[in-house]
Tab-separated table of C-alpha atoms (C1' of nucleotides) in Angstrom:
chain	number	residue	atom	x	y	z
R	120	MET	CA	-64.320	-46.536	50.444
R	121	GLU	CA	-64.162	-47.554	46.620
R	122	LEU	CA	-63.790	-44.778	43.768
R	123	THR	CA	-66.354	-44.533	41.049
R	124	LYS	CA	-65.639	-44.887	37.261
R	125	ARG	CA	-65.770	-41.255	36.893
R	126	GLN	CA	-63.387	-40.456	39.946
R	127	LYS	CA	-60.827	-42.704	38.918
R	128	GLU	CA	-60.757	-40.904	35.261
R	129	VAL	CA	-60.507	-37.426	37.015
R	130	LEU	CA	-57.598	-38.795	39.145
R	131	GLU	CA	-55.791	-40.213	36.047
R	132	PHE	CA	-56.189	-36.808	34.189
R	133	ILE	CA	-54.562	-35.196	37.311
R	134	LYS	CA	-51.810	-37.693	37.152
R	135	LYS	CA	-51.589	-37.350	33.601
R	136	VAL	CA	-51.019	-33.608	33.572
R	137	GLN	CA	-48.909	-33.885	36.568
R	138	ARG	CA	-46.377	-35.938	35.000
R	139	ALA	CA	-46.602	-34.049	31.727
R	140	SER	CA	-46.046	-30.625	33.111
R	141	ALA	CA	-45.249	-31.253	36.679
R	142	GLN	CA	-48.308	-28.842	37.769
R	143	THR	CA	-51.868	-29.945	38.760
R	144	PRO	CA	-54.389	-28.561	36.541
R	145	SER	CA	-56.733	-26.218	38.016
R	146	LEU	CA	-60.490	-27.002	38.450
R	147	ARG	CA	-61.589	-25.129	35.384
R	148	GLU	CA	-58.735	-26.951	33.347
R	149	ILE	CA	-60.287	-30.334	34.631
R	150	ALA	CA	-63.736	-29.096	33.659
R	151	ARG	CA	-62.851	-27.998	30.177
R	152	HIS	CA	-61.194	-31.689	29.808
R	153	PHE	CA	-64.046	-33.552	30.640
R	154	GLY	CA	-66.140	-31.003	28.533
R	155	PHE	CA	-68.097	-29.839	31.605
R	156	GLY	CA	-70.227	-27.065	31.274
R	157	SER	CA	-69.401	-26.098	35.126
R	158	MET	CA	-66.416	-26.296	37.249
R	159	THR	CA	-68.725	-27.143	39.974
R	160	ALA	CA	-68.208	-30.782	38.296
R	161	ALA	CA	-64.661	-30.695	38.530
R	162	ALA	CA	-64.849	-29.579	42.125
R	163	ASP	CA	-67.308	-31.997	43.227
R	164	HIS	CA	-65.224	-34.716	42.095
R	165	VAL	CA	-61.937	-33.318	43.613
R	166	ARG	CA	-63.811	-32.972	46.720
R	167	ALA	CA	-65.043	-36.503	46.730
R	168	LEU	CA	-61.469	-37.233	46.086
R	169	LYS	CA	-60.063	-35.339	48.903
R	170	ARG	CA	-62.814	-36.806	51.010
R	171	LYS	CA	-62.073	-40.536	50.117
R	172	GLY	CA	-58.229	-39.773	50.998
R	173	VAL	CA	-56.538	-39.838	47.585
R	174	LEU	CA	-56.155	-36.077	47.201
R	175	GLU	CA	-54.538	-33.577	49.215
R	176	GLY	CA	-54.808	-29.787	48.828
R	177	SER	CA	-54.193	-26.640	50.795
R	178	PRO	CA	-57.280	-24.561	50.751
R	179	ARG	CA	-57.610	-21.330	48.586
R	180	ARG	CA	-53.967	-22.148	47.030
R	181	ALA	CA	-53.558	-22.454	43.365
R	182	ARG	CA	-52.924	-25.665	41.803
R	183	SER	CA	-51.745	-26.959	45.299
R	184	LEU	CA	-53.671	-30.754	44.787
R	185	LYS	CA	-51.429	-33.766	45.574
R	186	ILE	CA	-51.934	-37.166	45.014
R	187	LEU	CA	-51.821	-39.491	48.181
R	188	SER	CA	-52.258	-42.916	46.322
R	189	PRO	CA	-50.280	-45.521	48.232
R	190	TRP	CA	-48.306	-45.737	45.144
R	191	GLU	CA	-47.750	-42.079	44.369
R	192	ASN	CA	-46.297	-41.384	48.129
R	193	LEU	CA	-43.555	-44.310	47.569
R	194	ARG	CA	-42.326	-41.833	44.582
R	195	ARG	CA	-39.249	-40.131	45.131
R	196	PRO	CA	-37.765	-37.178	42.978
R	197	VAL	CA	-35.951	-38.017	39.988
R	198	VAL	CA	-32.701	-36.896	38.989
R	199	ASP	CA	-31.576	-37.067	35.545
R	200	ILE	CA	-27.922	-38.537	35.068
R	201	PRO	CA	-25.865	-37.602	31.935
R	202	VAL	CA	-24.456	-40.415	29.898
R	203	TYR	CA	-21.086	-39.668	28.682
R	204	GLY	CA	-18.875	-41.179	25.778
R	205	GLU	CA	-15.832	-40.562	27.519
R	206	ILE	CA	-15.039	-38.273	29.975
R	207	PRO	CA	-12.043	-35.691	29.090
R	208	ALA	CA	-9.759	-34.265	31.727
R	209	GLY	CA	-10.900	-31.428	33.860
R	210	PHE	CA	-14.387	-31.949	33.798
R	211	ALA	CA	-15.912	-28.677	33.826
R	212	ASP	CA	-19.162	-27.839	35.032
R	213	GLU	CA	-21.057	-27.132	31.825
R	214	ARG	CA	-20.527	-30.440	29.961
R	215	GLN	CA	-23.955	-30.864	28.468
R	216	GLN	CA	-22.594	-30.641	24.823
R	217	GLU	CA	-20.439	-33.888	25.420
R	218	ALA	CA	-23.531	-36.120	26.886
R	219	LYS	CA	-24.893	-38.761	24.637
R	220	GLY	CA	-27.753	-39.456	26.616
R	221	CYS	CA	-29.570	-39.033	29.982
R	222	ILE	CA	-30.830	-41.663	32.353
R	223	SER	CA	-33.515	-40.496	34.850
R	224	VAL	CA	-33.897	-42.460	38.020
R	225	ASP	CA	-35.323	-41.695	41.280
R	226	VAL	CA	-33.032	-40.491	44.095
R	227	LYS	CA	-33.894	-43.334	46.539
R	228	SER	CA	-33.129	-46.246	44.223
R	229	LEU	CA	-29.215	-45.314	43.997
R	230	GLY	CA	-29.019	-43.362	47.125
R	231	ILE	CA	-27.550	-40.371	45.592
R	232	GLY	CA	-28.335	-36.978	46.375
R	233	PRO	CA	-29.818	-34.447	43.903
R	234	THR	CA	-26.698	-31.950	44.566
R	235	ALA	CA	-24.033	-34.709	43.681
R	236	ARG	CA	-22.273	-34.397	40.595
R	237	THR	CA	-23.437	-37.612	39.263
R	238	PHE	CA	-22.920	-38.959	35.677
R	239	ALA	CA	-22.901	-42.127	33.952
R	240	LEU	CA	-20.612	-44.335	31.594
R	241	GLN	CA	-21.708	-47.033	29.115
R	242	VAL	CA	-19.332	-50.103	29.833
R	243	LYS	CA	-17.154	-50.955	26.775
R	244	GLY	CA	-15.427	-54.618	26.916
R	245	ASP	CA	-15.836	-57.111	29.792
R	246	SER	CA	-12.965	-55.793	31.929
R	247	MET	CA	-14.692	-55.397	35.153
R	248	ILE	CA	-16.528	-58.941	34.975
R	249	GLY	CA	-15.239	-59.696	37.926
R	250	LYS	CA	-17.335	-57.246	39.457
R	251	HIS	CA	-20.188	-58.433	37.853
R	252	ILE	CA	-20.092	-55.654	35.600
R	253	LEU	CA	-21.005	-56.340	31.836
R	254	GLU	CA	-20.539	-54.828	28.615
R	255	GLY	CA	-23.340	-52.251	27.564
R	256	ASP	CA	-24.105	-51.877	31.524
R	257	TYR	CA	-24.352	-47.946	32.636
R	258	VAL	CA	-22.543	-47.535	35.417
R	259	ILE	CA	-23.577	-44.401	37.717
R	260	LEU	CA	-20.784	-42.555	39.358
R	261	GLU	CA	-20.348	-39.605	41.501
R	262	GLN	CA	-17.352	-37.128	41.165
R	263	GLY	CA	-15.351	-36.052	44.064
R	264	SER	CA	-16.204	-38.614	46.812
R	265	ILE	CA	-13.091	-40.498	47.972
R	266	PRO	CA	-12.576	-44.122	46.886
R	267	ARG	CA	-12.138	-46.921	49.675
R	268	SER	CA	-10.311	-49.726	48.839
R	269	GLY	CA	-12.344	-52.213	46.521
R	270	ASP	CA	-14.432	-49.631	45.311
R	271	VAL	CA	-14.955	-49.345	41.506
R	272	VAL	CA	-13.668	-45.972	39.926
R	273	ALA	CA	-13.378	-44.439	36.738
R	274	ALA	CA	-10.076	-43.219	35.906
R	275	LEU	CA	-8.320	-41.143	32.866
R	276	ILE	CA	-5.606	-43.580	31.315
R	277	ASP	CA	-4.462	-42.751	27.782
R	278	GLN	CA	-7.157	-39.934	27.134
R	279	GLU	CA	-9.710	-42.569	27.871
R	280	SER	CA	-12.116	-43.269	30.746
R	281	THR	CA	-11.813	-46.723	32.038
R	282	LEU	CA	-13.171	-48.575	34.923
R	283	LYS	CA	-11.271	-50.038	37.459
R	284	THR	CA	-10.969	-51.326	41.138
R	285	PHE	CA	-9.275	-48.916	43.493
R	286	VAL	CA	-7.209	-50.963	45.952
R	287	LEU	CA	-4.675	-50.202	48.570
R	288	GLN	CA	-1.930	-52.413	48.067
R	289	GLU	CA	0.807	-52.391	51.227
R	290	GLY	CA	-0.408	-48.802	51.600
R	291	ASN	CA	-0.217	-47.758	48.299
R	292	PRO	CA	-3.409	-46.893	45.864
R	293	VAL	CA	-3.293	-48.734	42.771
R	294	LEU	CA	-5.933	-49.451	39.937
R	295	LYS	CA	-6.729	-53.106	39.254
R	296	ALA	CA	-8.762	-54.363	36.222
R	297	GLU	CA	-11.250	-57.095	37.095
R	298	ASN	CA	-10.296	-59.474	34.237
R	299	PRO	CA	-7.597	-62.060	34.558
R	300	ARG	CA	-6.663	-61.415	30.823
R	301	TYR	CA	-5.952	-57.705	31.998
R	302	PRO	CA	-3.998	-57.996	35.260
R	303	THR	CA	-2.591	-54.468	34.812
R	304	LEU	CA	-1.804	-52.498	37.842
R	305	VAL	CA	-1.623	-49.091	37.634
R	306	PRO	CA	-0.339	-46.427	40.302
R	307	VAL	CA	-2.770	-43.866	41.026
R	308	HIS	CA	-2.321	-40.232	40.437
R	309	GLU	CA	-4.794	-38.417	42.050
R	310	LEU	CA	-6.051	-36.371	39.074
R	311	MET	CA	-6.999	-39.245	37.375
R	312	ILE	CA	-9.856	-40.558	39.392
R	313	GLN	CA	-13.013	-39.163	37.921
R	314	GLY	CA	-15.633	-40.667	39.789
R	315	VAL	CA	-16.540	-43.360	42.240
R	316	MET	CA	-19.002	-46.050	41.130
R	317	VAL	CA	-22.419	-45.566	43.099
R	318	GLY	CA	-24.862	-47.741	41.198
R	319	LEU	CA	-25.760	-49.839	37.685
R	320	ILE	CA	-28.563	-49.996	35.266
R	321	ARG	CA	-28.589	-52.883	33.195
R	322	LYS	CA	-30.775	-53.500	30.223
R	323	VAL	CA	-31.278	-57.112	29.059
R	324	GLU	CA	-31.950	-58.221	25.385
X	52	MET	CA	-24.692	-17.166	30.480
X	53	GLU	CA	-23.608	-17.565	34.210
X	54	LEU	CA	-25.660	-17.204	36.971
X	55	THR	CA	-25.409	-14.815	39.897
X	56	LYS	CA	-25.072	-15.712	43.462
X	57	ARG	CA	-28.634	-14.199	44.199
X	58	GLN	CA	-30.170	-15.844	41.153
X	59	LYS	CA	-28.576	-19.598	42.150
X	60	GLU	CA	-30.248	-19.082	45.758
X	61	VAL	CA	-33.533	-18.049	44.227
X	62	LEU	CA	-33.181	-21.313	41.827
X	63	GLU	CA	-32.287	-23.465	44.837
X	64	PHE	CA	-35.260	-22.249	46.858
X	65	ILE	CA	-37.636	-22.804	44.326
X	66	LYS	CA	-35.901	-26.480	43.636
X	67	LYS	CA	-36.480	-26.945	47.446
X	68	VAL	CA	-39.558	-26.121	47.675
X	69	GLN	CA	-40.982	-28.328	44.686
X	70	ARG	CA	-38.913	-31.317	46.317
X	71	ALA	CA	-40.987	-30.464	49.606
X	72	SER	CA	-44.433	-29.925	48.329
X	73	ALA	CA	-44.317	-30.897	44.838
X	74	GLN	CA	-45.434	-27.180	43.981
X	75	THR	CA	-43.750	-24.206	42.753
X	76	PRO	CA	-43.769	-21.177	45.006
X	77	SER	CA	-45.580	-17.963	44.174
X	78	LEU	CA	-43.894	-14.918	43.585
X	79	ARG	CA	-44.845	-13.542	46.830
X	80	GLU	CA	-43.868	-16.444	48.411
X	81	ILE	CA	-40.328	-16.142	47.063
X	82	ALA	CA	-40.176	-12.489	47.852
X	83	ARG	CA	-41.354	-13.547	51.711
X	84	HIS	CA	-38.658	-16.074	52.003
X	85	PHE	CA	-35.984	-13.968	51.159
X	86	GLY	CA	-37.381	-10.791	53.245
X	87	PHE	CA	-38.053	-8.759	49.926
X	88	GLY	CA	-40.287	-6.134	50.830
X	89	SER	CA	-41.697	-6.097	47.279
X	90	MET	CA	-42.674	-9.028	45.157
X	91	THR	CA	-41.066	-7.415	41.877
X	92	ALA	CA	-37.708	-8.322	43.223
X	93	ALA	CA	-38.813	-11.902	43.267
X	94	ALA	CA	-40.285	-11.631	39.624
X	95	ASP	CA	-37.193	-9.835	38.546
X	96	HIS	CA	-35.179	-12.882	39.345
X	97	VAL	CA	-37.536	-15.028	38.106
X	98	ARG	CA	-37.267	-13.233	34.596
X	99	ALA	CA	-33.620	-13.370	34.760
X	100	LEU	CA	-33.556	-17.304	35.302
X	101	LYS	CA	-36.026	-17.313	32.418
X	102	ARG	CA	-34.130	-15.543	30.080
X	103	LYS	CA	-31.459	-17.404	31.181
X	104	GLY	CA	-33.002	-20.649	30.157
X	105	VAL	CA	-32.952	-22.659	33.406
X	106	LEU	CA	-36.624	-21.916	33.878
X	107	GLU	CA	-39.802	-22.232	31.966
X	108	GLY	CA	-43.462	-21.137	33.039
X	109	SER	CA	-46.714	-20.256	31.345
X	110	PRO	CA	-47.838	-16.821	31.218
X	111	ARG	CA	-50.405	-15.585	33.603
X	112	ARG	CA	-50.596	-19.220	34.946
X	113	ALA	CA	-50.253	-19.569	38.833
X	114	ARG	CA	-47.299	-21.730	40.157
X	115	SER	CA	-46.252	-22.695	36.704
X	116	LEU	CA	-42.512	-22.376	36.753
X	117	LYS	CA	-40.576	-25.653	35.787
X	118	ILE	CA	-36.925	-26.068	36.272
X	119	LEU	CA	-35.416	-26.802	33.104
X	120	SER	CA	-32.403	-29.452	33.620
X	121	PRO	CA	-29.536	-28.911	30.977
X	122	TRP	CA	-30.497	-32.397	29.588
X	123	GLU	CA	-34.272	-31.726	29.450
X	124	ASN	CA	-34.168	-32.262	25.778
X	125	LEU	CA	-32.409	-35.819	26.227
X	126	ARG	CA	-35.434	-36.502	28.687
X	127	ARG	CA	-37.731	-39.491	28.573
X	128	PRO	CA	-41.139	-40.186	30.098
X	129	VAL	CA	-40.543	-41.822	33.574
X	130	VAL	CA	-42.316	-44.888	34.675
X	131	ASP	CA	-42.660	-45.923	38.278
X	132	ILE	CA	-42.190	-49.823	38.528
X	133	PRO	CA	-43.484	-51.399	41.801
X	134	VAL	CA	-41.134	-53.349	44.075
X	135	TYR	CA	-42.931	-56.504	45.615
X	136	GLY	CA	-41.055	-58.485	48.343
X	137	GLU	CA	-42.813	-61.556	46.817
X	138	ILE	CA	-45.380	-62.356	44.441
X	139	PRO	CA	-48.147	-64.518	45.124
X	140	ALA	CA	-49.919	-66.284	42.439
X	141	GLY	CA	-52.756	-64.820	40.256
X	142	PHE	CA	-50.872	-61.306	39.910
X	143	ALA	CA	-54.179	-59.506	39.847
X	144	ASP	CA	-54.181	-55.905	38.691
X	145	GLU	CA	-54.589	-54.219	42.035
X	146	ARG	CA	-51.542	-55.050	43.663
X	147	GLN	CA	-50.294	-51.579	45.092
X	148	GLN	CA	-50.809	-52.863	48.659
X	149	GLU	CA	-47.947	-55.400	48.259
X	150	ALA	CA	-45.535	-53.024	47.036
X	151	LYS	CA	-42.641	-52.506	49.101
X	152	GLY	CA	-41.682	-49.478	47.231
X	153	CYS	CA	-41.425	-48.104	44.028
X	154	ILE	CA	-38.686	-47.399	41.327
X	155	SER	CA	-38.664	-44.678	38.885
X	156	VAL	CA	-36.972	-45.220	35.634
X	157	ASP	CA	-36.774	-43.318	32.267
X	158	VAL	CA	-38.372	-45.867	29.489
X	159	LYS	CA	-35.559	-45.572	27.238
X	160	SER	CA	-32.586	-46.703	30.016
X	161	LEU	CA	-34.486	-50.032	30.164
X	162	GLY	CA	-36.090	-50.246	26.772
X	163	ILE	CA	-39.633	-51.029	28.461
X	164	GLY	CA	-43.025	-49.765	27.162
X	165	PRO	CA	-45.168	-47.705	29.666
X	166	THR	CA	-48.247	-49.921	29.043
X	167	ALA	CA	-46.312	-53.246	29.829
X	168	ARG	CA	-46.886	-54.964	33.139
X	169	THR	CA	-43.443	-54.361	34.478
X	170	PHE	CA	-42.469	-54.838	38.386
X	171	ALA	CA	-39.202	-55.392	40.529
X	172	LEU	CA	-37.804	-57.972	43.112
X	173	GLN	CA	-35.153	-57.279	45.277
X	174	VAL	CA	-32.814	-60.394	45.002
X	175	LYS	CA	-32.418	-62.595	47.981
X	176	GLY	CA	-29.131	-64.794	48.049
X	177	ASP	CA	-26.462	-65.306	45.571
X	178	SER	CA	-28.412	-67.902	43.523
X	179	MET	CA	-28.133	-65.919	40.170
X	180	ILE	CA	-24.448	-64.692	40.529
X	181	GLY	CA	-23.859	-66.839	37.312
X	182	LYS	CA	-25.734	-64.401	35.555
X	183	HIS	CA	-24.095	-61.279	37.209
X	184	ILE	CA	-27.022	-60.796	39.522
X	185	LEU	CA	-25.957	-60.194	42.945
X	186	GLU	CA	-28.043	-60.152	46.350
X	187	GLY	CA	-29.322	-56.661	46.774
X	188	ASP	CA	-30.203	-55.923	43.303
X	189	TYR	CA	-33.528	-54.637	41.783
X	190	VAL	CA	-34.342	-57.246	39.006
X	191	ILE	CA	-36.933	-55.534	36.478
X	192	LEU	CA	-39.081	-57.982	34.946
X	193	GLU	CA	-42.119	-57.840	32.761
X	194	GLN	CA	-44.999	-60.036	33.103
X	195	GLY	CA	-46.537	-61.802	30.041
X	196	SER	CA	-43.493	-61.999	27.702
X	197	ILE	CA	-42.665	-65.292	26.285
X	198	PRO	CA	-39.215	-66.435	27.790
X	199	ARG	CA	-36.625	-67.677	25.298
X	200	SER	CA	-33.967	-70.209	26.300
X	201	GLY	CA	-31.519	-68.636	28.244
X	202	ASP	CA	-33.720	-65.676	29.953
X	203	VAL	CA	-33.851	-65.061	33.552
X	204	VAL	CA	-37.583	-65.368	34.976
X	205	ALA	CA	-39.341	-64.880	38.117
X	206	ALA	CA	-41.041	-67.981	39.268
X	207	LEU	CA	-43.366	-69.307	41.943
X	208	ILE	CA	-41.853	-72.396	43.669
X	209	ASP	CA	-42.881	-73.198	47.125
X	210	GLN	CA	-44.948	-70.238	47.517
X	211	GLU	CA	-42.169	-68.078	46.736
X	212	SER	CA	-41.024	-66.270	44.093
X	213	THR	CA	-37.423	-67.491	42.703
X	214	LEU	CA	-35.142	-66.214	40.164
X	215	LYS	CA	-33.903	-68.845	37.691
X	216	THR	CA	-32.683	-69.197	34.331
X	217	PHE	CA	-35.277	-70.632	31.464
X	218	VAL	CA	-33.641	-73.263	29.401
X	219	LEU	CA	-35.016	-75.477	26.638
X	220	GLN	CA	-33.206	-78.743	27.607
X	221	GLU	CA	-33.944	-81.362	24.599
X	222	GLY	CA	-36.969	-79.440	23.790
X	223	ASN	CA	-38.397	-79.500	27.286
X	224	PRO	CA	-38.436	-76.357	29.479
X	225	VAL	CA	-36.779	-76.396	32.590
X	226	LEU	CA	-35.713	-73.846	35.111
X	227	LYS	CA	-31.910	-73.898	36.083
X	228	ALA	CA	-30.221	-71.960	39.067
X	229	GLU	CA	-27.437	-70.244	38.483
X	230	ASN	CA	-25.079	-71.122	41.148
X	231	PRO	CA	-23.042	-74.445	41.328
X	232	ARG	CA	-24.058	-74.773	44.882
X	233	TYR	CA	-27.605	-75.035	43.756
X	234	PRO	CA	-28.123	-77.109	40.629
X	235	THR	CA	-31.779	-77.435	40.642
X	236	LEU	CA	-33.519	-78.429	37.592
X	237	VAL	CA	-37.060	-77.822	37.876
X	238	PRO	CA	-39.855	-78.719	35.079
X	239	VAL	CA	-41.913	-75.567	34.230
X	240	HIS	CA	-45.237	-75.328	34.435
X	241	GLU	CA	-46.651	-72.733	32.583
X	242	LEU	CA	-48.117	-70.985	35.311
X	243	MET	CA	-45.148	-70.701	37.300
X	244	ILE	CA	-43.599	-68.071	35.426
X	245	GLN	CA	-44.417	-64.604	36.917
X	246	GLY	CA	-42.162	-62.468	34.499
X	247	VAL	CA	-39.480	-62.338	32.295
X	248	MET	CA	-36.102	-59.866	33.403
X	249	VAL	CA	-35.693	-57.220	31.126
X	250	GLY	CA	-33.264	-55.017	33.498
X	251	LEU	CA	-31.660	-54.568	36.620
X	252	ILE	CA	-30.490	-51.664	38.807
X	253	ARG	CA	-27.881	-52.083	41.468
X	254	LYS	CA	-27.023	-49.765	43.980
X	255	VAL	CA	-23.622	-49.930	45.355
X	256	GLU	CA	-22.755	-49.594	48.839
U	171	DC	C1'	-18.721	10.071	32.454
U	172	DC	C1'	-22.059	7.272	30.854
U	173	DA	C1'	-24.664	3.153	29.981
U	174	DT	C1'	-26.091	-1.150	31.724
U	175	DA	C1'	-27.124	-4.813	34.495
U	176	DA	C1'	-28.317	-6.703	39.212
U	177	DC	C1'	-31.031	-5.947	42.907
U	178	DC	C1'	-34.364	-3.529	45.437
U	179	DT	C1'	-39.214	-0.518	47.284
U	180	DG	C1'	-44.030	0.219	46.344
U	181	DT	C1'	-48.224	0.134	44.120
U	182	DT	C1'	-51.998	-1.043	40.935
U	183	DC	C1'	-54.263	-3.782	38.123
U	184	DA	C1'	-56.584	-7.761	35.218
U	185	DT	C1'	-56.790	-12.788	35.310
U	186	DT	C1'	-56.967	-16.844	37.520
U	187	DT	C1'	-58.626	-19.448	40.723
U	188	DG	C1'	-60.642	-22.108	44.659
U	189	DA	C1'	-65.052	-21.854	47.229
U	190	DA	C1'	-69.900	-21.206	47.864
U	191	DC	C1'	-74.919	-21.133	46.684
U	192	DA	C1'	-78.995	-22.591	43.924
U	193	DG	C1'	-80.727	-25.711	41.199
U	194	DT	C1'	-81.521	-30.358	38.282
U	195	DT	C1'	-81.564	-35.605	36.697
U	196	DA	C1'	-80.670	-40.169	37.569
U	197	DC	C1'	-80.253	-43.874	40.265
U	198	DA	C1'	-79.660	-47.107	43.785
U	199	DC	C1'	-81.598	-48.788	48.451
U	200	DG	C1'	-84.871	-49.574	51.950
P	145	DC	C1'	-92.137	-43.586	48.304
P	146	DG	C1'	-88.715	-41.040	50.407
P	147	DT	C1'	-83.608	-40.671	51.176
P	148	DG	C1'	-79.165	-40.340	50.034
P	149	DT	C1'	-75.425	-39.808	46.590
P	150	DA	C1'	-73.196	-39.180	42.308
P	151	DA	C1'	-72.721	-36.152	38.476
P	152	DC	C1'	-73.774	-32.374	36.667
P	153	DT	C1'	-75.545	-26.713	34.924
P	154	DG	C1'	-74.693	-22.048	35.816
P	155	DT	C1'	-73.510	-17.684	38.806
P	156	DT	C1'	-71.250	-14.989	42.081
P	157	DC	C1'	-67.250	-13.544	45.060
P	158	DA	C1'	-63.073	-12.840	47.221
P	159	DA	C1'	-58.619	-14.315	47.603
P	160	DA	C1'	-54.448	-15.488	45.127
P	161	DT	C1'	-51.574	-14.497	42.031
P	162	DG	C1'	-48.605	-12.582	37.471
P	163	DA	C1'	-47.434	-8.674	35.132
P	164	DA	C1'	-46.609	-4.262	34.701
P	165	DC	C1'	-45.461	0.773	36.105
P	166	DA	C1'	-42.599	4.063	38.382
P	167	DG	C1'	-38.709	4.742	40.673
P	168	DG	C1'	-33.710	4.177	43.910
P	169	DT	C1'	-29.345	2.019	44.596
P	170	DT	C1'	-24.966	0.197	43.714
P	171	DA	C1'	-21.285	-1.692	40.835
P	172	DT	C1'	-18.922	-2.861	36.468
P	173	DG	C1'	-17.095	-1.928	32.246
P	174	DG	C1'	-16.141	1.145	28.106
DNA sequence: CCATAACCTGTTCATTTGAACAGTTACACG
DNA sequence: CGTGTAACTGTTCAAATGAACAGGTTATGG
């Protein structure tokens, strides 16, 4: 069944509040927002929206409305990934200070767990062009995973975080730059690897 | 200040419930989950978490707890971008049905406005390898912007959405595939262009 | 030894909140 | 003309809920 104009407005308001505060408005708050003299008006609309299958809520439970729109149920929880300029060795838990910014992406798109230690680096230079990683790209990395041969990793070289490809060469782990102009091969010390690439975000223009 | 073990457990429980039901548990629900005989125990922990700055909540408001991620102050509003398998011509406003999924990213990372008509396509094949776009990548596009020469666009060719590079060749707009194996040049009909690429999201592995 | 904090029990109280009841107005439809 | 439905007003009620009060135990550090 189609939603009426008013019902769409109410639904939009609920969505808006949920995004702004991560909380559903109460019936009285809905009524106040639309200037209703009575909260029954809001309750009527919510009941209609429930009947039409776009809202869901546990009975007698405060602020329990949940949007079931075909779009909304595709949503995944969003994680905040800190973007570092460079990563000093050690990588303590509390490093908010050094964060240059923050990227928010839904978990599913990158296939990362909310508990994982995930961070991002903005790529400088074109040393990873062979892996189709460009200057300015944000590379999402996970700390602690074990790199497989061919994985892109962030490594600490000369006090600076650099992206390299992790390769097993005749059984020995080495780091390789993905650019013919920098054919550097570096032997791996365990502690140098700060994270393994799990995703990438590129902004064009 | 550091969180105690118990406080971490309570925080984890709140996170878990929020992920599962998109709703904060009430104090009594927290108490019940941990087997507390009194809800004051839960209230104490919540108060401690608030004091330590990881939780926030409006007073006297039901289920209003909100987790403050350390990067909270860096967060930007998140937009939901529908992912289409293919885009039929016309591109009506209400196309949620066709959406295959949904990507949520913060506005800032991609530099897109919340009002813009943005959508995503998952790349099939390696026809855009020359622009460092790989198979499986999600390309974020904006409908309605005017492409400049060199921009990547989604075009409708043979009833299917395809990614091409938009090029002005001797003054005439043509679409070019970025792969030597497909050197196709197609003259541009205005209506064929469905969106201009503004970003890219790649999931590794 | 004493202060402090974490962690808990048990209870009461004022608000918040969803739900229900009793109506009203306007409008589309047969 | 009646009938139904959307969209309201105004009010009452009981359950849900956060907050506060009055303690009790244990550990930690000065």
